[in-house]
């Protein structure tokens, strides 16, 4: 009896063009492709990189003076798609980066020559319009650029049929797809993305990146940047462990730049210099890391790097693979914040809030300027006598007497008892005494007070936490200060918006002044009545648009 065959084989095949498109889709934007090209340049130790984006012509060119590539190296790369040919420790680990432009341009040219030896420049042309439709991709056309020669000292010159260039590698992308990262290109965003990802190697190489953007109308803008070391207040390097999983925190309290803290925390693996930008990472752990801690890390208060010895980058390099190690990493992030970070975060936030309140107080006083200089109100402001306070310039010039200096100190001691220690201080200078005034002071003419004058007059706004008081503000007539209670519901309701808080301080100050000028037996009635109207105005301000 014949034996029946029970096993057989099925042929497996795939469409090369579709696979190419799939791999290229791992780079969702033109900006992501640019990051890849710059990474390749840094991998080859380039310290000069130039990017030219022509919006009108839909082209991008990237030049670098790195080690370049020989035909043998390109052949190795083309035969190693989807697995790395790069050395351990290099920034990139995925060979598909060689084909990253496939989904974002119609034509891609790669020109290079190695730094060592006398190899000529060679150019490979990738016509993605054709490649994407081919079932089997064969050879990539290439040719020798016999007219090109490398010489950084003869850059741009032509001699004996040779055109000298400073670069060893040139990447050209033609017919770029419509992409918001190109049409609305942001230099600062691009800089942040490059420096954040490759800071350590840029510092090692002392690399500079030049970016030229040519608009659709032909206008050219050129800028450059390098990586800078973190300049904030260094926190202690901390290593937290959880069952062999170690997270290392190299963080700083970021400095104030142009009135803001713009710190960024980049996250990565131990042993790999590539870093995930903060927004991408912390958005990727949404629902894992508590929102208040995510927001603190993204607030700009901190800058630096956090690395882990267990997490693993995904192939797109925009997040870590979601597994138990990522959960452990988030636990360690939360632990660091609760044990160390929260103290620094709250301190900075308190300082920023105090600076904001002082700035808004000054704006509110400016808003009251017309009122203070009006004749019918000047008599009130003139009543705020600061007795026995000598002119600062007189003390500094040695004109003030010992008696006058003593009276100045006595006045400020009395002022501290009324308003608290934070409201002013006196320091002895080389030639006398100098007073540090709180911000936002106006004199009887409605101008900012830069000095305390003899028998000076004025109005000052201060703020304090009067938790046990029901007063929304207190007028200290003996020294011309209106003290606002930051713990009062009125203040807390208005504090969320700058404009509303300024209007609130103006209205509250006017009510305090009006009550003050009433006869003593009428002040309580006026106070309660004006408080009721203030309650209505606050409701209107916080429930309608304030211009």
Coordinates of C-alpha atoms in Angstrom, one line a residue:
X1 CA 0.0 0.0 0.0
X2 CA 1.4 3.4 -1.0
X3 CA 2.4 5.7 1.9
X4 CA 0.6 9.2 1.9
X5 CA 2.9 12.3 2.1
X6 CA 1.9 14.3 5.2
X7 CA 4.2 17.4 5.1
X8 CA 4.7 20.1 2.5
X9 CA 6.2 23.6 2.2
X10 CA 4.6 27.0 1.4
X11 CA 6.6 29.7 -0.4
X12 CA 7.1 33.0 1.5
X13 CA 7.6 36.2 -0.3
X14 CA 7.2 40.0 0.2
X15 CA 7.0 43.1 -1.7
X16 CA 10.3 45.1 -1.3
X17 CA 8.7 48.4 -2.1
X18 CA 6.0 47.9 0.6
X19 CA 8.5 46.9 3.1
X20 CA 10.5 50.0 2.3
X21 CA 7.4 52.2 2.8
X22 CA 6.7 50.4 6.1
X23 CA 10.2 51.0 7.4
X24 CA 10.2 54.7 6.3
X25 CA 6.9 55.3 8.2
X26 CA 8.9 54.9 11.4
X27 CA 9.9 58.5 10.8
X28 CA 6.6 60.3 10.9
X29 CA 7.8 63.8 10.0
X30 CA 10.5 65.5 8.0
X31 CA 11.9 66.8 11.3
X32 CA 12.4 63.2 12.5
X33 CA 14.3 62.5 9.2
X34 CA 16.5 65.5 9.9
X35 CA 17.2 64.3 13.4
X36 CA 18.3 60.9 11.9
X37 CA 20.7 62.6 9.4
X38 CA 22.2 64.8 12.1
X39 CA 22.6 61.7 14.3
X40 CA 24.4 59.9 11.5
X41 CA 26.8 62.9 11.2
X42 CA 27.5 63.0 14.9
X43 CA 28.0 59.2 14.8
X44 CA 30.8 59.9 12.4
X45 CA 32.4 62.6 14.7
X46 CA 31.3 65.6 12.7
X47 CA 31.9 68.9 14.4
X48 CA 30.5 71.1 11.6
X49 CA 27.0 70.4 10.4
X50 CA 25.0 72.6 8.0
X51 CA 21.3 72.2 7.2
X52 CA 19.6 74.2 4.4
X53 CA 15.8 74.1 4.1
X54 CA 14.4 75.7 1.0
X55 CA 10.6 76.0 1.5
X56 CA 9.9 77.3 -2.0
X57 CA 11.9 74.6 -3.8
X58 CA 10.8 71.8 -1.4
X59 CA 14.4 70.7 -0.8
X60 CA 16.6 69.9 2.2
X61 CA 20.4 69.6 2.2
X62 CA 22.5 68.4 5.1
X63 CA 26.3 68.7 5.0
X64 CA 28.9 67.5 7.6
X65 CA 32.6 67.1 8.0
X66 CA 32.5 63.7 9.8
X67 CA 34.4 60.6 8.9
X68 CA 32.3 60.0 5.8
X69 CA 31.6 56.6 4.2
X70 CA 33.3 54.4 1.6
X71 CA 31.4 52.3 -1.0
X72 CA 32.1 49.3 1.1
X73 CA 30.4 50.8 4.2
X74 CA 27.4 51.8 2.1
X75 CA 27.1 48.3 0.7
X76 CA 27.2 46.9 4.3
X77 CA 24.5 49.3 5.3
X78 CA 22.3 48.4 2.3
X79 CA 22.7 44.7 3.2
X80 CA 21.9 45.3 6.8
X81 CA 18.5 47.0 6.7
X82 CA 16.5 46.4 9.9
X83 CA 19.5 45.5 12.1
X84 CA 22.3 47.7 13.2
X85 CA 25.8 47.9 11.7
X86 CA 26.8 50.7 14.1
X87 CA 29.2 50.1 16.9
X88 CA 28.0 49.5 20.4
X89 CA 27.7 52.8 22.2
X90 CA 26.9 54.8 19.1
X91 CA 23.8 57.0 19.1
X92 CA 21.9 55.1 16.5
X93 CA 21.2 51.4 16.7
X94 CA 18.8 50.7 13.9
X95 CA 20.1 50.4 10.3
X96 CA 16.8 51.4 8.8
X97 CA 17.8 55.0 9.5
X98 CA 19.7 54.8 6.2
X99 CA 16.4 54.7 4.4
X100 CA 14.6 57.2 6.7
X101 CA 13.9 59.8 3.9
X102 CA 11.9 57.2 1.8
X103 CA 8.5 58.3 3.0
X104 CA 9.2 62.1 3.0
X105 CA 10.7 62.9 -0.3
X106 CA 10.6 61.7 -4.0
X107 CA 14.4 61.7 -4.5
X108 CA 17.3 61.2 -2.1
X109 CA 21.0 61.6 -3.0
X110 CA 23.8 60.5 -0.6
X111 CA 27.3 61.8 -1.5
X112 CA 30.3 60.9 0.7
X113 CA 33.9 59.9 0.9
X114 CA 35.9 58.4 3.8
X115 CA 38.3 60.6 5.8
X116 CA 41.1 58.1 5.5
X117 CA 42.7 57.2 2.2
X118 CA 42.4 58.7 -1.2
X119 CA 38.9 57.5 -2.1
X120 CA 36.9 59.8 -4.4
X121 CA 33.4 61.2 -3.6
X122 CA 30.6 58.8 -4.6
X123 CA 26.9 59.5 -5.0
X124 CA 24.0 57.1 -4.5
X125 CA 20.6 58.1 -5.9
X126 CA 17.4 56.7 -4.3
X127 CA 14.3 57.4 -6.5
X128 CA 11.6 56.5 -4.1
X129 CA 8.9 56.9 -6.6
X130 CA 10.2 53.9 -8.4
X131 CA 11.5 51.9 -5.4
X132 CA 8.2 52.0 -3.6
X133 CA 6.5 50.3 -6.6
X134 CA 9.1 47.6 -7.1
X135 CA 8.4 44.1 -5.9
X136 CA 12.1 43.3 -5.8
X137 CA 14.6 46.1 -5.3
X138 CA 17.9 45.4 -6.9
X139 CA 20.9 47.6 -7.2
X140 CA 21.0 51.3 -6.2
X141 CA 22.6 53.4 -9.0
X142 CA 25.8 55.2 -8.0
X143 CA 28.6 57.2 -9.7
X144 CA 31.9 58.8 -8.8
X145 CA 32.0 62.6 -8.4
X146 CA 35.4 63.1 -10.0
X147 CA 35.2 66.9 -9.9
X148 CA 34.9 67.0 -6.1
X149 CA 37.9 67.2 -3.7
X150 CA 38.0 67.7 0.1
X151 CA 40.0 70.7 1.4
X152 CA 38.7 72.8 4.2
X153 CA 41.2 75.5 3.5
X154 CA 40.3 75.8 -0.2
X155 CA 36.6 75.7 0.4
X156 CA 34.6 77.0 -2.6
X157 CA 37.7 77.3 -4.9
X158 CA 38.1 75.6 -8.2
X159 CA 41.5 74.4 -9.4
X160 CA 42.6 72.1 -12.2
X161 CA 39.1 70.8 -12.7
X162 CA 38.5 70.2 -9.0
X163 CA 35.9 71.9 -6.8
X164 CA 37.0 72.0 -3.2
X165 CA 34.5 71.5 -0.5
X166 CA 34.7 71.4 3.3
X167 CA 32.2 68.5 3.8
X168 CA 32.7 64.8 3.5
X169 CA 29.0 63.8 3.4
X170 CA 26.1 65.5 1.7
X171 CA 22.5 64.4 2.0
X172 CA 20.1 65.9 -0.5
X173 CA 16.3 65.5 -0.4
X174 CA 14.1 66.7 -3.2
X175 CA 10.4 67.2 -3.5
X176 CA 9.8 67.1 0.2
X177 CA 6.2 66.2 1.2
X178 CA 3.9 68.8 2.7
X179 CA 4.8 68.8 6.4
X180 CA 4.1 71.3 9.2
X181 CA 7.5 70.8 10.6
X182 CA 8.9 72.4 7.4
X183 CA 6.3 75.0 6.5
X184 CA 6.2 76.2 10.1
X185 CA 9.8 75.5 11.0
X186 CA 10.8 76.7 14.4
X187 CA 14.6 77.2 15.0
X188 CA 14.2 77.0 18.8
X189 CA 12.2 73.8 18.6
X190 CA 14.7 72.2 16.3
X191 CA 17.6 73.3 18.4
X192 CA 16.0 71.9 21.5
X193 CA 15.4 68.6 19.8
X194 CA 19.0 68.3 18.5
X195 CA 20.7 69.4 21.7
X196 CA 18.4 67.4 23.9
X197 CA 19.0 64.2 22.0
X198 CA 22.7 64.5 21.4
X199 CA 24.1 66.9 24.0
X200 CA 26.9 64.7 25.4
X201 CA 28.4 63.9 22.0
X202 CA 28.0 67.5 20.8
X203 CA 29.9 68.7 23.8
X204 CA 32.6 66.1 23.3
X205 CA 33.0 67.1 19.6
X206 CA 32.5 70.8 20.3
X207 CA 30.0 70.5 17.4
X208 CA 28.1 73.5 15.9
X209 CA 25.0 73.1 13.7
X210 CA 24.2 75.8 11.2
X211 CA 20.6 76.1 9.9
X212 CA 19.6 78.1 6.9
X213 CA 15.9 78.5 6.0
X214 CA 14.9 80.0 2.7
X215 CA 11.3 81.0 2.7
X216 CA 8.8 80.6 -0.2
X217 CA 9.5 84.3 -1.2
X218 CA 13.3 83.7 -1.2
X219 CA 14.1 85.4 2.1
X220 CA 17.0 83.7 3.8
X221 CA 17.5 83.3 7.6
X222 CA 20.6 81.7 9.1
X223 CA 21.4 80.7 12.6
X224 CA 23.7 78.4 14.4
X225 CA 23.9 76.7 17.8
X226 CA 26.1 74.5 20.0
X227 CA 25.3 72.4 23.0
X228 CA 25.8 74.1 26.3
X229 CA 26.4 72.5 29.7
X230 CA 23.6 72.7 32.3
X231 CA 23.9 76.0 34.0
X232 CA 21.4 75.7 36.9
X233 CA 21.9 74.9 40.5
X234 CA 23.3 71.3 40.6
X235 CA 21.4 68.8 42.7
X236 CA 23.2 65.8 44.2
X237 CA 23.5 62.9 41.7
X238 CA 21.1 60.4 43.0
X239 CA 20.8 56.6 42.3
X240 CA 17.6 54.9 43.3
X241 CA 17.3 51.1 43.2
X242 CA 14.4 48.7 43.0
X243 CA 15.2 45.0 42.8
X244 CA 18.3 45.6 40.7
X245 CA 16.7 48.3 38.6
X246 CA 18.8 51.5 39.0
X247 CA 17.6 54.9 37.9
X248 CA 20.3 57.7 38.0
X249 CA 19.2 61.3 38.4
X250 CA 21.6 64.0 37.2
X251 CA 19.4 67.0 37.6
X252 CA 19.7 70.8 38.2
X253 CA 17.3 73.6 39.2
X254 CA 17.2 75.5 35.9
X255 CA 18.2 79.1 35.8
X256 CA 15.8 82.0 35.0
X257 CA 16.3 83.1 31.3
X258 CA 14.2 86.0 30.0
X259 CA 12.1 85.9 33.2
X260 CA 11.3 82.2 32.7
X261 CA 12.7 78.8 33.6
X262 CA 13.0 76.7 30.5
X263 CA 14.7 73.6 31.8
X264 CA 14.2 70.2 30.1
X265 CA 14.7 66.7 31.4
X266 CA 15.9 64.2 28.8
X267 CA 15.5 60.5 29.5
X268 CA 17.6 57.5 28.2
X269 CA 19.2 54.2 28.8
X270 CA 22.5 53.7 30.6
X271 CA 25.2 53.1 28.1
X272 CA 23.3 54.8 25.2
X273 CA 23.8 58.5 24.6
X274 CA 20.5 59.0 22.8
X275 CA 17.9 60.8 24.8
X276 CA 14.1 61.0 24.5
X277 CA 12.8 64.6 24.6
X278 CA 10.8 65.3 27.8
X279 CA 7.4 65.9 26.2
X280 CA 7.5 62.6 24.3
X281 CA 8.6 60.6 27.3
X282 CA 6.3 62.1 29.9
X283 CA 3.3 61.9 27.5
X284 CA 4.2 58.2 26.9
X285 CA 3.8 57.4 30.6
X286 CA 0.5 59.2 30.9
X287 CA -1.7 57.1 33.2
X288 CA 1.4 55.5 34.8
X289 CA 3.1 58.5 36.4
X290 CA 0.8 60.7 38.5
X291 CA -0.2 63.9 36.7
X292 CA 1.1 66.3 39.4
X293 CA 4.6 64.6 39.2
X294 CA 4.5 64.6 35.3
X295 CA 3.6 68.3 35.3
X296 CA 6.5 69.1 37.8
X297 CA 9.0 67.3 35.6
X298 CA 7.7 69.2 32.6
X299 CA 7.4 72.6 34.4
X300 CA 10.8 73.9 33.4
X301 CA 12.0 74.0 37.0
X302 CA 14.3 71.1 36.5
X303 CA 16.9 70.3 33.8
X304 CA 19.3 67.5 33.2
X305 CA 19.2 63.7 32.5
X306 CA 17.6 60.6 34.0
X307 CA 18.8 57.2 32.9
X308 CA 17.8 53.6 33.7
X309 CA 19.7 50.3 33.4
X310 CA 16.6 48.3 32.5
X311 CA 14.3 50.2 30.2
X312 CA 14.6 49.7 26.4
X313 CA 14.0 52.2 23.6
X314 CA 11.5 51.2 21.0
X315 CA 12.6 51.2 17.3
X316 CA 11.1 54.7 16.7
X317 CA 13.3 56.0 19.6
X318 CA 10.4 58.2 20.9
X319 CA 9.5 56.1 23.9
X320 CA 10.5 53.1 26.0
X321 CA 8.9 49.7 25.4
X322 CA 5.9 49.3 27.8
X323 CA 6.8 46.5 30.1
X324 CA 7.4 45.9 33.8
X325 CA 10.7 47.7 33.7
X326 CA 9.0 50.9 32.5
X327 CA 6.5 50.6 35.4
X328 CA 9.5 50.2 37.8
X329 CA 11.1 53.2 36.3
X330 CA 8.0 55.3 36.9
X331 CA 8.0 54.2 40.5
X332 CA 11.6 55.4 40.9
X333 CA 10.7 58.7 39.3
X334 CA 7.8 59.2 41.7
X335 CA 10.1 58.2 44.6
X336 CA 12.8 60.8 43.6
X337 CA 10.2 63.6 43.3
X338 CA 8.6 62.9 46.7
X339 CA 11.9 62.4 48.5
X340 CA 14.0 65.1 46.8
X341 CA 12.4 67.0 44.0
X342 CA 9.2 68.4 45.7
X343 CA 11.2 70.6 48.1
X344 CA 13.0 72.3 45.3
X345 CA 9.9 72.5 43.1
X346 CA 7.8 74.2 45.8
X347 CA 10.5 76.6 46.7
X348 CA 10.9 77.7 43.1
X349 CA 7.1 78.0 42.7
X350 CA 6.8 80.1 45.8
X351 CA 9.6 82.4 44.7
X352 CA 8.0 82.7 41.2
X353 CA 4.6 83.5 42.8
X354 CA 6.1 86.2 45.0
X355 CA 7.8 87.8 42.0
X356 CA 4.5 87.6 40.0
X357 CA 2.6 89.2 42.9
X358 CA 5.1 92.0 43.1
X359 CA 5.0 92.6 39.4
X360 CA 1.2 92.7 39.4
X361 CA 1.2 95.0 42.4
X362 CA 3.3 97.5 40.5
X363 CA 0.8 97.3 37.6
X364 CA -2.1 97.9 39.9
X365 CA -0.3 101.0 41.4
X366 CA 0.3 102.3 37.8
X367 CA -3.4 101.9 37.2
X368 CA -4.1 104.1 40.3
X369 CA -1.7 106.8 39.1
X370 CA -4.4 109.1 37.6
X371 CA -6.3 108.8 40.9
X372 CA -3.3 109.7 43.1
X373 CA -2.4 112.8 41.2
X374 CA -6.0 114.1 41.1
X375 CA -6.4 117.1 43.3
X376 CA -9.4 115.7 45.2
X377 CA -7.3 112.7 46.3
X378 CA -3.9 114.2 46.8
X379 CA -4.8 115.4 50.3
X380 CA -5.4 111.8 51.2
X381 CA -2.1 110.5 49.9
X382 CA -0.3 113.5 51.4
X383 CA -1.6 112.3 54.8
X384 CA 0.6 109.2 54.6
X385 CA 3.6 110.9 56.2
X386 CA 6.7 108.9 56.8
X387 CA 8.1 110.9 59.6
X388 CA 11.8 111.5 60.2
X389 CA 13.0 109.5 57.2
X390 CA 15.9 111.3 55.6
X391 CA 16.7 111.4 51.9
X392 CA 18.9 108.5 50.9
X393 CA 21.2 110.6 48.8
X394 CA 21.8 112.8 51.8
X395 CA 22.9 109.8 53.9
X396 CA 25.1 108.4 51.2
X397 CA 26.8 111.8 50.8
X398 CA 27.4 112.1 54.5
X399 CA 24.9 114.9 55.0
X400 CA 22.5 113.1 57.3
X401 CA 23.2 113.5 61.1
X402 CA 23.5 110.7 63.6
X403 CA 20.0 111.7 65.0
X404 CA 18.4 111.5 61.6
X405 CA 20.0 108.0 61.0
X406 CA 18.7 106.8 64.3
X407 CA 15.2 108.1 63.5
X408 CA 15.3 106.2 60.2
X409 CA 16.0 103.0 62.1
X410 CA 13.4 103.7 64.7
X411 CA 10.8 104.3 61.9
X412 CA 11.7 101.0 60.1
X413 CA 11.6 99.1 63.4
X414 CA 8.1 100.4 64.0
X415 CA 7.2 99.6 60.4
X416 CA 8.4 96.0 60.8
X417 CA 6.2 95.5 63.9
X418 CA 3.2 96.6 61.8
X419 CA 3.9 94.9 58.6
X420 CA 6.3 92.0 59.4
X421 CA 10.0 91.5 58.7
X422 CA 9.6 91.0 55.0
X423 CA 8.3 94.5 54.2
X424 CA 11.6 96.3 54.3
X425 CA 15.2 96.3 55.6
X426 CA 18.0 98.7 56.2
X427 CA 21.7 98.1 55.4
X428 CA 24.6 100.3 56.4
X429 CA 26.6 101.4 53.4
X430 CA 30.0 102.9 53.1
X431 CA 28.6 106.4 53.6
X432 CA 25.4 105.9 55.5
X433 CA 22.2 103.9 55.5
X434 CA 20.3 102.5 52.5
X435 CA 16.7 101.3 52.5
X436 CA 15.5 98.4 50.4
X437 CA 12.0 99.2 49.4
X438 CA 9.4 96.7 48.3
X439 CA 8.5 97.0 44.6
X440 CA 5.5 99.1 43.4
X441 CA 5.8 102.4 45.3
X442 CA 4.4 105.7 44.0
X443 CA 4.9 109.2 45.4
X444 CA 2.5 112.1 45.7
X445 CA 3.0 112.9 42.0
X446 CA 2.1 109.4 40.9
X447 CA 5.7 108.5 39.9
X448 CA 7.7 105.5 41.0
X449 CA 9.6 106.1 44.2
X450 CA 13.3 105.2 43.7
X451 CA 14.2 106.7 47.0
X452 CA 12.7 107.6 50.4
X453 CA 12.4 111.4 50.8
X454 CA 12.3 113.6 53.8
X455 CA 8.7 113.7 55.0
X456 CA 8.0 111.6 51.9
X457 CA 4.5 110.5 51.0
X458 CA 3.3 107.6 48.9
X459 CA 1.4 104.4 48.7
X460 CA 2.8 100.8 48.7
X461 CA 1.2 97.4 48.2
X462 CA 2.3 94.5 50.2
X463 CA 1.1 90.9 50.5
X464 CA 1.0 88.5 53.4
X465 CA -0.7 85.3 54.6
X466 CA -3.2 86.5 57.2
X467 CA -4.7 83.1 57.8
X468 CA -6.6 84.1 61.0
X469 CA -7.9 87.4 59.6
X470 CA -11.2 87.9 57.8
X471 CA -9.9 91.2 56.3
X472 CA -9.2 91.1 52.5
X473 CA -6.8 94.1 52.9
X474 CA -5.6 96.4 55.6
X475 CA -4.6 100.1 55.2
X476 CA -1.6 101.1 57.4
X477 CA -2.1 104.8 57.3
X478 CA 0.9 105.6 59.4
X479 CA 3.2 104.4 56.6
X480 CA 1.0 104.4 53.5
X481 CA 0.8 100.7 52.9
X482 CA -2.1 98.6 51.8
X483 CA -1.5 95.0 52.9
X484 CA -3.4 92.3 51.0
X485 CA -4.4 89.0 52.5
X486 CA -3.4 86.3 50.1
X487 CA -5.4 83.7 52.1
X488 CA -8.7 85.6 51.7
X489 CA -11.2 84.0 49.3
X490 CA -11.3 87.2 47.3
X491 CA -7.6 87.0 46.5
X492 CA -7.7 83.3 45.8
X493 CA -10.6 83.7 43.4
X494 CA -8.9 86.5 41.5
X495 CA -5.3 85.0 41.6
X496 CA -5.7 82.7 38.6
X497 CA -5.6 85.5 36.0
X498 CA -3.1 88.4 36.0
X499 CA -5.6 90.9 34.7
X500 CA -8.3 90.0 37.2
X501 CA -5.8 90.1 40.1
X502 CA -4.6 93.6 39.1
X503 CA -8.2 94.9 38.8
X504 CA -9.0 93.3 42.2
X505 CA -6.0 95.1 43.9
X506 CA -7.1 98.4 42.3
X507 CA -10.7 98.1 43.5
X508 CA -9.7 96.9 47.0
X509 CA -7.2 99.7 47.4
X510 CA -9.8 102.4 46.3
X511 CA -12.3 101.0 48.9
X512 CA -9.6 101.0 51.6
X513 CA -8.9 104.7 50.8
X514 CA -12.5 105.7 50.7
X515 CA -13.2 104.0 54.1
X516 CA -10.2 105.8 55.6
X517 CA -11.4 109.3 54.8
X518 CA -14.8 108.8 56.4
X519 CA -15.6 109.9 59.9
X520 CA -14.7 107.2 62.4
X521 CA -18.3 106.5 63.3
X522 CA -19.2 105.9 59.6
X523 CA -16.2 103.8 58.7
X524 CA -17.7 100.4 59.6
X525 CA -20.9 101.0 57.6
X526 CA -18.9 102.1 54.6
X527 CA -16.6 99.2 55.0
X528 CA -19.4 96.6 54.9
X529 CA -21.2 98.4 52.1
X530 CA -18.1 98.6 49.9
X531 CA -17.3 95.0 50.7
X532 CA -20.7 93.9 49.3
X533 CA -20.1 95.8 46.1
X534 CA -16.6 94.3 45.8
X535 CA -18.1 90.8 46.1
X536 CA -20.4 91.6 43.1
X537 CA -17.5 93.0 41.0
X538 CA -15.3 90.0 41.7
X539 CA -18.1 87.7 40.5
X540 CA -18.5 89.7 37.3
X541 CA -14.7 89.7 36.7
X542 CA -14.3 86.0 37.3
X543 CA -17.3 85.0 35.1
X544 CA -16.8 87.4 32.2
X545 CA -13.9 88.3 29.8
X546 CA -11.8 91.1 31.3
X547 CA -10.2 93.3 28.6

